[in-house]
């Protein structure tokens, strides 16, 4: 399915001639996949699920496909954000960041957190990005949204630092268009300076697609980030077009394994072999690897057995608004001294520890 989807997407991206040979145009497509009979046994259900998967593909960046996964979909059908509604949301501080920790399950401690955007909508309650990001991109408001999230994340990091709380790096999701915007590097630099925080306190999560455009351009942008000390994280790893050569060249600090790898992990040897391979690859390139979307203890344990101890998911914590007193403890990732089996390591010894929550679910 993946190969076919990529072929179709690539075909759609071929330049098309507009009018009588005067100019050419380029398109990109996003694709959602639903499978019969797993995802529905009638046409309407399949189409609806493919549609939901397509929305997810769009939130991941342009030119992507996504396969429907029941567990990854909220009610994503109703898009919000038309008619300047989003702009007024930005003005009225309705855009917020929630934070979800990344846990080192061998210590039960957080090693960082991901900032996830939420819209505190006056009528519809808290909206996840799937409900408004596509509309924001189509209406050209994604840039403003991206600046806002960068600003919010930096302000939060600064506040935590002022309170003497050393979180690991906080990672911000950056859309492909934001990353490719001419102002990207200066926006990032300004945000760090304005809030007096170190680049190392921040990480930027980019999709594989975002890093696959013009090689020279991408290299410059990644270098600008590196100069500021900001870590590069490749999101949804394993679903996109990044080659191994490119991975070695980009040298991200971290890759986040796409949740689709977890679905069959417990009982499918092929899925296990794939994850083990990616973990081995990451280890040998000194890249930290995080499994995302960990929902069950079986997944947690299977991942641990395969050497993947950095995990993120509902099993440990849902994304939550930043609390005045941070709920998770500090430490660092990026040390590359990660254990390949369960058990504490030296690297964790100097973390300033705080209890994860009163009744940690991750203690084994
Ligand atoms: P992502 O970057 O892959 O983020 C992970 C998504 O999985 C988040 O959805 C998170 O809430 C969800 N998640 C975490 N643990 C679990 C789990 O155990 N099970 C399940 N089913 N889901 C889990 P969310 O917050 O709805 O965000 C969706 C996507 O929207 C993100 O995917 C990211 O691509 C995009 N996004 C989020 N915040 C921002 C932002 O500030 N800027 C941009 N450009 N995109 C953002
Ligand atoms: Ca992410
Ligand atoms: Ca992800």
Short mmCIF file of C-alpha atoms and ligand atoms in Angstrom, two decimals:
data_model
loop_
_atom_site.label_atom_id
_atom_site.label_comp_id
_atom_site.label_asym_id
_atom_site.label_seq_id
_atom_site.Cartn_x
_atom_site.Cartn_y
_atom_site.Cartn_z
CA UNK A 1 0.00 0.00 0.00
CA UNK A 2 2.80 2.36 0.94
CA UNK A 3 4.60 1.87 -2.33
CA UNK A 4 1.48 2.40 -4.36
CA UNK A 5 0.54 5.48 -2.37
CA UNK A 6 4.01 7.00 -2.82
CA UNK A 7 3.87 6.26 -6.56
CA UNK A 8 0.53 8.01 -6.87
CA UNK A 9 1.70 10.98 -4.83
CA UNK A 10 4.82 11.31 -6.94
CA UNK A 11 2.78 11.10 -10.12
CA UNK A 12 0.53 13.87 -8.83
CA UNK A 13 3.54 16.05 -8.14
CA UNK A 14 4.81 16.03 -11.72
CA UNK A 15 4.63 19.54 -13.16
CA UNK A 16 1.57 20.16 -15.31
CA UNK A 17 1.37 22.48 -18.26
CA UNK A 18 -1.04 25.34 -17.82
CA UNK A 19 -2.75 26.80 -20.87
CA UNK A 20 -0.99 26.69 -24.24
CA UNK A 21 2.51 25.88 -23.07
CA UNK A 22 3.12 29.20 -21.39
CA UNK A 23 3.74 28.07 -17.85
CA UNK A 24 3.79 25.04 -15.67
CA UNK A 25 2.23 24.47 -12.29
CA UNK A 26 2.92 22.08 -9.49
CA UNK A 27 0.50 20.29 -7.29
CA UNK A 28 0.79 18.22 -4.21
CA UNK A 29 -1.69 15.68 -2.97
CA UNK A 30 -2.52 14.18 0.38
CA UNK A 31 -3.89 10.69 0.57
CA UNK A 32 -5.86 8.69 3.08
CA UNK A 33 -6.08 4.92 2.95
CA UNK A 34 -8.77 2.67 4.41
CA UNK A 35 -8.64 -1.09 4.01
CA UNK A 36 -11.48 -3.51 3.35
CA UNK A 37 -12.73 -5.22 5.44
CA UNK A 38 -10.63 -4.15 8.43
CA UNK A 39 -11.62 -0.51 8.32
CA UNK A 40 -15.21 -0.96 7.17
CA UNK A 41 -17.26 -3.35 5.10
CA UNK A 42 -19.39 -0.89 3.20
CA UNK A 43 -18.46 1.92 0.85
CA UNK A 44 -19.61 4.80 3.03
CA UNK A 45 -17.68 3.64 6.09
CA UNK A 46 -14.53 3.03 4.07
CA UNK A 47 -14.75 6.42 2.42
CA UNK A 48 -15.34 8.15 5.73
CA UNK A 49 -12.34 6.41 7.27
CA UNK A 50 -10.15 7.17 4.27
CA UNK A 51 -11.23 10.78 4.65
CA UNK A 52 -10.20 10.82 8.31
CA UNK A 53 -6.85 9.29 7.39
CA UNK A 54 -6.42 12.00 4.76
CA UNK A 55 -6.92 14.70 7.37
CA UNK A 56 -4.23 13.11 9.43
CA UNK A 57 -1.96 12.97 6.38
CA UNK A 58 -2.53 16.69 5.89
CA UNK A 59 -1.62 17.58 9.44
CA UNK A 60 1.65 15.76 8.90
CA UNK A 61 2.68 18.00 6.01
CA UNK A 62 2.20 18.16 2.29
CA UNK A 63 2.50 15.24 -0.08
CA UNK A 64 1.89 12.56 2.52
CA UNK A 65 -0.34 9.56 2.88
CA UNK A 66 -1.76 8.07 6.05
CA UNK A 67 -3.39 4.74 6.66
CA UNK A 68 -6.53 4.78 8.79
CA UNK A 69 -5.89 3.78 12.39
CA UNK A 70 -8.92 3.61 14.64
CA UNK A 71 -6.86 4.52 17.71
CA UNK A 72 -5.34 7.64 16.22
CA UNK A 73 -8.49 9.38 15.15
CA UNK A 74 -10.61 11.72 17.17
CA UNK A 75 -13.70 13.10 15.58
CA UNK A 76 -11.84 14.86 12.82
CA UNK A 77 -14.67 15.40 10.41
CA UNK A 78 -15.67 18.91 11.33
CA UNK A 79 -13.06 21.43 10.36
CA UNK A 80 -12.99 24.68 12.25
CA UNK A 81 -11.27 27.94 11.53
CA UNK A 82 -13.03 29.62 8.61
CA UNK A 83 -13.86 33.27 8.14
CA UNK A 84 -11.05 34.82 10.13
CA UNK A 85 -12.13 32.83 13.16
CA UNK A 86 -8.59 31.60 13.59
CA UNK A 87 -7.09 35.07 13.46
CA UNK A 88 -9.36 36.23 16.22
CA UNK A 89 -8.48 33.06 18.15
CA UNK A 90 -4.84 34.11 17.92
CA UNK A 91 -5.71 37.61 19.11
CA UNK A 92 -7.79 36.28 21.97
CA UNK A 93 -5.17 33.85 23.22
CA UNK A 94 -7.33 30.85 22.45
CA UNK A 95 -4.36 29.02 20.94
CA UNK A 96 -2.50 27.14 23.62
CA UNK A 97 0.12 24.47 23.95
CA UNK A 98 -0.39 21.23 25.80
CA UNK A 99 2.64 19.21 26.86
CA UNK A 100 3.22 15.48 26.75
CA UNK A 101 6.35 14.04 28.34
CA UNK A 102 8.75 11.62 26.70
CA UNK A 103 9.55 8.95 29.26
CA UNK A 104 12.68 6.89 29.69
CA UNK A 105 10.93 3.75 30.84
CA UNK A 106 14.05 2.29 32.38
CA UNK A 107 14.01 5.10 34.95
CA UNK A 108 10.36 6.15 34.82
CA UNK A 109 11.50 9.74 34.32
CA UNK A 110 10.66 12.25 31.65
CA UNK A 111 13.53 13.23 29.39
CA UNK A 112 11.71 16.02 27.59
CA UNK A 113 8.29 16.92 26.32
CA UNK A 114 6.44 17.65 23.14
CA UNK A 115 4.37 20.81 22.82
CA UNK A 116 1.08 20.14 21.06
CA UNK A 117 -1.20 22.89 19.86
CA UNK A 118 -4.78 23.22 21.07
CA UNK A 119 -7.51 25.68 20.28
CA UNK A 120 -9.68 26.65 23.21
CA UNK A 121 -12.70 27.29 21.02
CA UNK A 122 -15.46 29.36 22.53
CA UNK A 123 -18.27 27.09 21.33
CA UNK A 124 -16.65 23.79 20.45
CA UNK A 125 -14.36 23.31 23.42
CA UNK A 126 -10.76 22.18 23.10
CA UNK A 127 -9.89 21.38 19.48
CA UNK A 128 -6.92 19.28 18.38
CA UNK A 129 -4.89 20.35 15.32
CA UNK A 130 -6.63 17.86 13.05
CA UNK A 131 -9.70 20.08 13.31
CA UNK A 132 -8.07 23.30 12.14
CA UNK A 133 -4.55 22.93 10.79
CA UNK A 134 -5.52 22.09 7.23
CA UNK A 135 -7.90 25.04 7.04
CA UNK A 136 -5.18 27.24 8.56
CA UNK A 137 -2.73 26.15 5.91
CA UNK A 138 -5.20 26.65 3.08
CA UNK A 139 -6.05 30.14 4.27
CA UNK A 140 -2.41 31.12 4.74
CA UNK A 141 -2.68 31.42 8.51
CA UNK A 142 -0.35 28.59 9.37
CA UNK A 143 2.63 30.91 9.46
CA UNK A 144 1.02 33.08 12.14
CA UNK A 145 0.00 29.97 14.03
CA UNK A 146 3.55 28.62 13.85
CA UNK A 147 5.05 31.86 15.15
CA UNK A 148 2.58 31.77 18.01
CA UNK A 149 3.46 28.22 19.04
CA UNK A 150 7.18 28.95 18.91
CA UNK A 151 6.59 31.99 21.07
CA UNK A 152 4.42 30.09 23.55
CA UNK A 153 6.89 27.24 23.86
CA UNK A 154 9.83 29.57 24.44
CA UNK A 155 7.86 31.54 27.03
CA UNK A 156 6.99 28.30 28.82
CA UNK A 157 10.57 27.08 28.82
CA UNK A 158 11.69 30.45 30.19
CA UNK A 159 9.08 30.26 32.94
CA UNK A 160 10.14 26.76 33.93
CA UNK A 161 13.78 27.86 33.99
CA UNK A 162 12.91 30.82 36.19
CA UNK A 163 11.26 28.43 38.59
CA UNK A 164 14.46 26.44 38.67
CA UNK A 165 12.88 23.52 36.88
CA UNK A 166 15.18 21.83 34.40
CA UNK A 167 13.03 20.08 31.88
CA UNK A 168 14.66 18.19 29.09
CA UNK A 169 14.28 19.87 25.72
CA UNK A 170 10.76 20.92 24.82
CA UNK A 171 10.01 20.08 21.24
CA UNK A 172 7.82 22.16 19.00
CA UNK A 173 6.14 20.87 15.87
CA UNK A 174 7.01 22.96 12.86
CA UNK A 175 5.05 22.66 9.65
CA UNK A 176 6.78 22.16 6.34
CA UNK A 177 5.76 25.59 5.10
CA UNK A 178 6.96 27.26 8.29
CA UNK A 179 10.33 25.51 8.02
CA UNK A 180 10.70 26.55 4.38
CA UNK A 181 9.67 30.14 4.98
CA UNK A 182 12.40 32.71 4.37
CA UNK A 183 12.07 34.03 7.93
CA UNK A 184 12.40 30.66 9.63
CA UNK A 185 15.95 30.90 10.98
CA UNK A 186 15.59 34.52 12.12
CA UNK A 187 12.20 33.80 13.75
CA UNK A 188 13.80 31.00 15.71
CA UNK A 189 16.78 33.08 16.75
CA UNK A 190 14.59 36.00 17.78
CA UNK A 191 12.29 33.81 19.82
CA UNK A 192 15.22 32.32 21.74
CA UNK A 193 16.72 35.74 22.36
CA UNK A 194 13.48 37.37 23.38
CA UNK A 195 12.97 34.77 26.09
CA UNK A 196 16.62 34.44 27.05
CA UNK A 197 16.65 30.68 26.64
CA UNK A 198 19.32 28.38 25.27
CA UNK A 199 18.84 26.72 21.94
CA UNK A 200 19.54 23.41 23.67
CA UNK A 201 16.32 23.80 25.65
CA UNK A 202 14.35 23.57 22.44
CA UNK A 203 13.90 20.92 19.79
CA UNK A 204 12.10 21.21 16.49
CA UNK A 205 10.03 18.34 15.13
CA UNK A 206 9.86 18.10 11.37
CA UNK A 207 8.28 15.50 9.14
CA UNK A 208 10.45 13.54 6.73
CA UNK A 209 8.74 15.36 3.90
CA UNK A 210 9.80 18.74 5.23
CA UNK A 211 13.44 17.64 5.02
CA UNK A 212 13.21 16.22 1.53
CA UNK A 213 12.75 19.30 -0.58
CA UNK A 214 15.70 21.13 -2.03
CA UNK A 215 18.78 19.54 -0.48
CA UNK A 216 20.85 22.71 -0.33
CA UNK A 217 18.07 24.74 1.17
CA UNK A 218 17.32 22.10 3.78
CA UNK A 219 20.97 21.81 4.71
CA UNK A 220 21.20 25.56 5.29
CA UNK A 221 18.16 25.57 7.49
CA UNK A 222 19.29 22.59 9.51
CA UNK A 223 22.70 24.19 9.92
CA UNK A 224 21.16 27.44 11.12
CA UNK A 225 19.27 25.45 13.75
CA UNK A 226 22.39 23.58 14.75
CA UNK A 227 24.29 26.84 15.16
CA UNK A 228 21.66 27.96 17.63
CA UNK A 229 21.98 24.63 19.45
CA UNK A 230 18.36 23.70 18.68
CA UNK A 231 17.88 19.96 18.29
CA UNK A 232 16.42 18.41 15.18
CA UNK A 233 13.77 15.72 15.66
CA UNK A 234 12.36 13.76 12.74
CA UNK A 235 8.70 13.07 13.39
CA UNK A 236 6.65 10.08 12.25
CA UNK A 237 9.84 8.33 11.21
CA UNK A 238 9.44 5.36 8.92
CA UNK A 239 6.44 6.60 6.99
CA UNK A 240 8.12 9.08 4.66
CA UNK A 241 10.63 9.32 1.89
CA UNK A 242 13.87 9.82 3.84
CA UNK A 243 16.71 7.62 2.67
CA UNK A 244 19.34 6.16 4.95
CA UNK A 245 21.97 8.30 3.25
CA UNK A 246 19.93 11.40 3.99
CA UNK A 247 19.40 10.35 7.59
CA UNK A 248 23.15 10.02 8.15
CA UNK A 249 23.71 13.37 6.52
CA UNK A 250 21.08 15.22 8.55
CA UNK A 251 22.17 13.68 11.84
CA UNK A 252 19.04 14.49 13.81
CA UNK A 253 19.29 14.34 17.59
CA UNK A 254 16.19 12.20 17.70
CA UNK A 255 13.77 10.27 15.54
CA UNK A 256 10.21 9.52 16.55
CA UNK A 257 8.99 6.18 15.39
CA UNK A 258 5.57 6.45 13.79
CA UNK A 259 2.79 4.88 15.90
CA UNK A 260 1.78 2.66 12.99
CA UNK A 261 4.77 0.46 13.86
CA UNK A 262 3.20 -0.38 17.21
CA UNK A 263 -0.05 -1.81 16.00
CA UNK A 264 1.15 -5.35 15.47
CA UNK A 265 4.23 -5.27 17.63
CA UNK A 266 3.07 -7.67 20.29
CA UNK A 267 2.59 -10.70 18.05
CA UNK A 268 4.02 -10.04 14.62
CA UNK A 269 7.67 -11.10 14.17
CA UNK A 270 7.99 -9.01 11.01
CA UNK A 271 6.88 -5.87 12.85
CA UNK A 272 9.31 -6.69 15.65
CA UNK A 273 12.17 -7.19 13.22
CA UNK A 274 11.43 -3.84 11.61
CA UNK A 275 11.45 -1.97 14.92
CA UNK A 276 14.60 -3.78 16.05
CA UNK A 277 16.25 -2.75 12.79
CA UNK A 278 15.30 0.90 13.18
CA UNK A 279 16.47 0.91 16.81
CA UNK A 280 19.80 -0.63 15.77
CA UNK A 281 20.18 1.90 13.00
CA UNK A 282 19.44 4.81 15.35
CA UNK A 283 21.86 3.48 17.96
CA UNK A 284 24.65 3.06 15.48
CA UNK A 285 24.15 6.60 14.19
CA UNK A 286 23.98 7.91 17.80
CA UNK A 287 20.43 9.14 17.27
CA UNK A 288 17.93 8.85 20.11
CA UNK A 289 14.78 7.01 19.20
CA UNK A 290 11.35 7.53 20.74
CA UNK A 291 8.32 5.34 20.19
CA UNK A 292 5.19 7.45 19.95
CA UNK A 293 1.58 6.52 20.66
CA UNK A 294 2.35 3.90 23.29
CA UNK A 295 -1.01 2.96 24.74
CA UNK A 296 -0.61 -0.48 26.27
CA UNK A 297 1.74 -2.22 28.63
CA UNK A 298 2.23 -4.92 26.03
CA UNK A 299 3.51 -2.30 23.57
CA UNK A 300 5.72 -0.73 26.23
CA UNK A 301 7.29 -4.06 27.10
CA UNK A 302 7.70 -5.25 23.53
CA UNK A 303 9.46 -1.98 22.70
CA UNK A 304 11.69 -2.28 25.74
CA UNK A 305 12.70 -5.78 24.70
CA UNK A 306 13.67 -4.35 21.31
CA UNK A 307 15.84 -1.71 22.98
CA UNK A 308 13.50 1.25 22.60
CA UNK A 309 13.28 2.77 26.10
CA UNK A 310 12.26 6.32 25.21
CA UNK A 311 8.51 6.28 24.87
CA UNK A 312 5.62 8.70 24.63
CA UNK A 313 1.94 7.96 24.78
CA UNK A 314 -1.32 7.84 26.68
CA UNK A 315 0.00 4.95 28.78
CA UNK A 316 2.25 7.43 30.57
CA UNK A 317 0.52 10.76 30.18
CA UNK A 318 -1.95 12.53 27.96
CA UNK A 319 -1.01 15.96 26.64
CA UNK A 320 -1.92 18.48 29.37
CA UNK A 321 -1.80 22.25 29.71
CA UNK A 322 1.40 23.44 31.35
CA UNK A 323 0.92 23.52 35.05
CA UNK A 324 2.31 26.27 37.25
CA UNK A 325 4.24 23.49 38.92
CA UNK A 326 5.56 21.12 36.29
CA UNK A 327 4.29 17.60 36.67
CA UNK A 328 7.23 15.74 35.24
CA UNK A 329 10.84 15.50 36.21
CA UNK A 330 13.87 16.74 34.41
CA UNK A 331 16.70 15.04 32.65
CA UNK A 332 18.30 15.20 29.24
CA UNK A 333 18.21 13.23 26.12
CA UNK A 334 20.93 13.48 23.58
CA UNK A 335 23.48 11.70 25.73
CA UNK A 336 23.38 8.64 23.47
CA UNK A 337 24.15 6.47 26.45
CA UNK A 338 20.76 4.83 26.33
CA UNK A 339 20.38 1.37 27.70
CA UNK A 340 19.46 -1.37 25.30
CA UNK A 341 17.78 -3.36 28.03
CA UNK A 342 15.71 -2.35 31.01
CA UNK A 343 17.62 -1.06 34.01
CA UNK A 344 19.06 2.22 35.20
CA UNK A 345 22.12 3.62 33.49
CA UNK A 346 24.85 5.97 34.58
CA UNK A 347 23.52 8.61 32.25
CA UNK A 348 20.44 9.00 34.41
CA UNK A 349 22.29 9.46 37.68
CA UNK A 350 22.55 13.23 37.69
CA UNK A 351 19.02 14.06 36.70
CA UNK A 352 17.24 16.42 39.03
CA UNK A 353 14.39 14.15 39.88
CA UNK A 354 10.83 14.93 40.73
CA UNK A 355 8.00 12.44 41.00
CA UNK A 356 6.30 11.92 37.65
CA UNK A 357 2.90 11.83 39.22
CA UNK A 358 1.61 10.66 42.60
CA UNK A 359 0.87 7.18 41.29
CA UNK A 360 3.32 6.55 38.46
CA UNK A 361 1.97 4.11 35.97
CA UNK A 362 5.38 3.41 34.54
CA UNK A 363 7.11 1.93 37.55
CA UNK A 364 7.77 -1.71 36.93
P1 LIG B 1 2.37 14.44 16.03
O1 LIG B 1 3.43 15.47 16.03
O2 LIG B 1 2.72 13.11 15.48
O3 LIG B 1 1.88 14.35 17.53
C1 LIG B 1 1.47 13.16 18.16
C2 LIG B 1 -0.03 13.07 18.25
O4 LIG B 1 -0.40 11.83 18.86
C3 LIG B 1 -0.64 14.15 19.10
O5 LIG B 1 -1.91 14.44 18.54
C4 LIG B 1 -0.82 13.46 20.45
O6 LIG B 1 -1.82 14.04 21.26
C5 LIG B 1 -1.20 12.08 19.99
N1 LIG B 1 -0.89 11.05 20.95
C6 LIG B 1 0.06 11.03 21.91
N2 LIG B 1 0.07 9.86 22.58
C7 LIG B 1 -0.90 9.10 22.02
C8 LIG B 1 -1.38 7.78 22.26
O7 LIG B 1 -0.91 7.06 23.12
N3 LIG B 1 -2.41 7.36 21.46
C9 LIG B 1 -2.95 8.14 20.49
N4 LIG B 1 -3.96 7.63 19.80
N5 LIG B 1 -2.51 9.37 20.22
C10 LIG B 1 -1.49 9.85 20.97
P2 LIG B 1 -2.43 15.92 18.40
O8 LIG B 1 -2.02 16.74 19.57
O9 LIG B 1 -3.87 15.85 18.03
O10 LIG B 1 -1.62 16.48 17.16
C11 LIG B 1 -1.79 15.93 15.87
C12 LIG B 1 -0.75 16.45 14.90
O11 LIG B 1 -0.91 17.85 14.69
C13 LIG B 1 0.66 16.29 15.44
O12 LIG B 1 1.10 14.98 15.21
C14 LIG B 1 1.39 17.34 14.63
O13 LIG B 1 1.71 16.85 13.36
C15 LIG B 1 0.35 18.42 14.46
N6 LIG B 1 0.63 19.49 15.46
C16 LIG B 1 0.41 19.50 16.79
N7 LIG B 1 0.82 20.66 17.34
C17 LIG B 1 1.34 21.38 16.34
C18 LIG B 1 1.95 22.69 16.26
O14 LIG B 1 2.13 23.42 17.25
N8 LIG B 1 2.36 23.10 15.01
C19 LIG B 1 2.21 22.31 13.92
N9 LIG B 1 2.64 22.79 12.74
N10 LIG B 1 1.66 21.10 13.95
C20 LIG B 1 1.22 20.64 15.15
CA1 LIG B 2 5.39 15.67 16.72
CA1 LIG B 3 4.56 11.90 15.45
#
